[in-house]
Amino acid sequence: MMRDRSLSMLLMVLFGISGIFILAFVWLQPMSGMERALSTILGAIGLGIALSRIPQLKLSKEGTETEKVAVEAETGD
């Protein structure tokens, strides 16, 4: 199955930035232990999703090599 490379990069950036913001916000604000734990888990999941996309992007880049194909065309002379 072919994956859209630009969509994967967009999702990687989106989840990465949101994960970083969640983690930074959680540890800068005074919160109870349970709220902090839940928010830390959510931020870590976002970063995990972003980091898991990196190998898929590298693998898809190697598979994009195209073959040269001979094409014959007739003109209406």
PDB file of C-alpha atoms in Angstrom:
ATOM      1  CA  MET A   1       0.000   0.000   0.000  1.00  0.00           C
ATOM      2  CA  MET A   2       1.371   3.369  -0.994  1.00  0.00           C
ATOM      3  CA  ARG A   3       1.370   6.019   1.714  1.00  0.00           C
ATOM      4  CA  ASP A   4       1.146   9.731   1.134  1.00  0.00           C
ATOM      5  CA  ARG A   5       4.528  11.118   2.178  1.00  0.00           C
ATOM      6  CA  SER A   6       3.374  14.704   2.721  1.00  0.00           C
ATOM      7  CA  LEU A   7       0.472  13.584   4.928  1.00  0.00           C
ATOM      8  CA  SER A   8       2.835  11.435   7.001  1.00  0.00           C
ATOM      9  CA  MET A   9       5.181  14.376   7.481  1.00  0.00           C
ATOM     10  CA  LEU A  10       2.285  16.665   8.435  1.00  0.00           C
ATOM     11  CA  LEU A  11       0.988  14.163  10.992  1.00  0.00           C
ATOM     12  CA  MET A  12       4.489  13.665  12.361  1.00  0.00           C
ATOM     13  CA  VAL A  13       4.922  17.402  12.896  1.00  0.00           C
ATOM     14  CA  LEU A  14       1.412  17.782  14.332  1.00  0.00           C
ATOM     15  CA  PHE A  15       1.772  14.970  16.867  1.00  0.00           C
ATOM     16  CA  GLY A  16       5.340  15.939  17.739  1.00  0.00           C
ATOM     17  CA  ILE A  17       4.571  19.590  18.434  1.00  0.00           C
ATOM     18  CA  SER A  18       1.376  18.794  20.331  1.00  0.00           C
ATOM     19  CA  GLY A  19       3.210  16.196  22.430  1.00  0.00           C
ATOM     20  CA  ILE A  20       5.954  18.675  23.305  1.00  0.00           C
ATOM     21  CA  PHE A  21       3.436  21.399  24.201  1.00  0.00           C
ATOM     22  CA  ILE A  22       1.420  19.021  26.377  1.00  0.00           C
ATOM     23  CA  LEU A  23       4.514  17.841  28.239  1.00  0.00           C
ATOM     24  CA  ALA A  24       5.851  21.368  28.720  1.00  0.00           C
ATOM     25  CA  PHE A  25       2.486  22.699  29.903  1.00  0.00           C
ATOM     26  CA  VAL A  26       1.955  19.800  32.297  1.00  0.00           C
ATOM     27  CA  TRP A  27       5.278  20.171  34.043  1.00  0.00           C
ATOM     28  CA  LEU A  28       5.106  23.984  34.280  1.00  0.00           C
ATOM     29  CA  GLN A  29       1.623  24.151  35.831  1.00  0.00           C
ATOM     30  CA  PRO A  30       0.753  23.075  39.370  1.00  0.00           C
ATOM     31  CA  MET A  31      -1.478  19.985  39.068  1.00  0.00           C
ATOM     32  CA  SER A  32      -2.482  17.004  41.134  1.00  0.00           C
ATOM     33  CA  GLY A  33      -0.579  13.784  40.636  1.00  0.00           C
ATOM     34  CA  MET A  34      -3.331  12.016  38.686  1.00  0.00           C
ATOM     35  CA  GLU A  35      -3.831  14.920  36.253  1.00  0.00           C
ATOM     36  CA  ARG A  36      -0.102  15.203  35.726  1.00  0.00           C
ATOM     37  CA  ALA A  37       0.260  11.459  35.095  1.00  0.00           C
ATOM     38  CA  LEU A  38      -2.605  11.358  32.577  1.00  0.00           C
ATOM     39  CA  SER A  39      -1.363  14.424  30.707  1.00  0.00           C
ATOM     40  CA  THR A  40       2.191  13.088  30.665  1.00  0.00           C
ATOM     41  CA  ILE A  41       0.951   9.816  29.180  1.00  0.00           C
ATOM     42  CA  LEU A  42      -1.015  11.684  26.483  1.00  0.00           C
ATOM     43  CA  GLY A  43       1.988  13.851  25.604  1.00  0.00           C
ATOM     44  CA  ALA A  44       4.259  10.815  25.468  1.00  0.00           C
ATOM     45  CA  ILE A  45       1.804   9.039  23.160  1.00  0.00           C
ATOM     46  CA  GLY A  46       1.873  12.036  20.800  1.00  0.00           C
ATOM     47  CA  LEU A  47       5.664  12.025  20.744  1.00  0.00           C
ATOM     48  CA  GLY A  48       5.679   8.248  20.299  1.00  0.00           C
ATOM     49  CA  ILE A  49       3.409   8.493  17.265  1.00  0.00           C
ATOM     50  CA  ALA A  50       5.629  11.189  15.767  1.00  0.00           C
ATOM     51  CA  LEU A  51       8.800   9.183  16.348  1.00  0.00           C
ATOM     52  CA  SER A  52       7.233   5.986  14.988  1.00  0.00           C
ATOM     53  CA  ARG A  53       6.589   7.725  11.632  1.00  0.00           C
ATOM     54  CA  ILE A  54      10.289   8.443  11.032  1.00  0.00           C
ATOM     55  CA  PRO A  55      11.318   4.890   9.984  1.00  0.00           C
ATOM     56  CA  GLN A  56       8.267   4.627   7.724  1.00  0.00           C
ATOM     57  CA  LEU A  57       9.272   7.844   5.946  1.00  0.00           C
ATOM     58  CA  LYS A  58      12.830   6.589   5.462  1.00  0.00           C
ATOM     59  CA  LEU A  59      11.600   3.247   4.087  1.00  0.00           C
ATOM     60  CA  SER A  60       9.156   4.895   1.686  1.00  0.00           C
ATOM     61  CA  LYS A  61      11.946   7.129   0.356  1.00  0.00           C
ATOM     62  CA  GLU A  62      14.020   4.092  -0.652  1.00  0.00           C
ATOM     63  CA  GLY A  63      11.078   2.505  -2.450  1.00  0.00           C
ATOM     64  CA  THR A  64      10.364   5.512  -4.665  1.00  0.00           C
ATOM     65  CA  GLU A  65      13.053   4.758  -7.218  1.00  0.00           C
ATOM     66  CA  THR A  66      11.413   4.549 -10.621  1.00  0.00           C
ATOM     67  CA  GLU A  67      12.284   2.237 -13.454  1.00  0.00           C
ATOM     68  CA  LYS A  68      12.907   3.407 -16.982  1.00  0.00           C
ATOM     69  CA  VAL A  69      10.131   2.178 -19.235  1.00  0.00           C
ATOM     70  CA  ALA A  70      10.274   2.241 -23.017  1.00  0.00           C
ATOM     71  CA  VAL A  71       7.294   4.076 -24.503  1.00  0.00           C
ATOM     72  CA  GLU A  72       6.281   3.991 -28.147  1.00  0.00           C
ATOM     73  CA  ALA A  73       3.999   6.658 -29.555  1.00  0.00           C
ATOM     74  CA  GLU A  74       2.540   7.004 -33.016  1.00  0.00           C
ATOM     75  CA  THR A  75       1.923  10.382 -34.552  1.00  0.00           C
ATOM     76  CA  GLY A  76      -0.898  11.084 -36.951  1.00  0.00           C
ATOM     77  CA  ASP A  77       1.282  12.090 -39.958  1.00  0.00           C
TER      78      ASP A  77
END
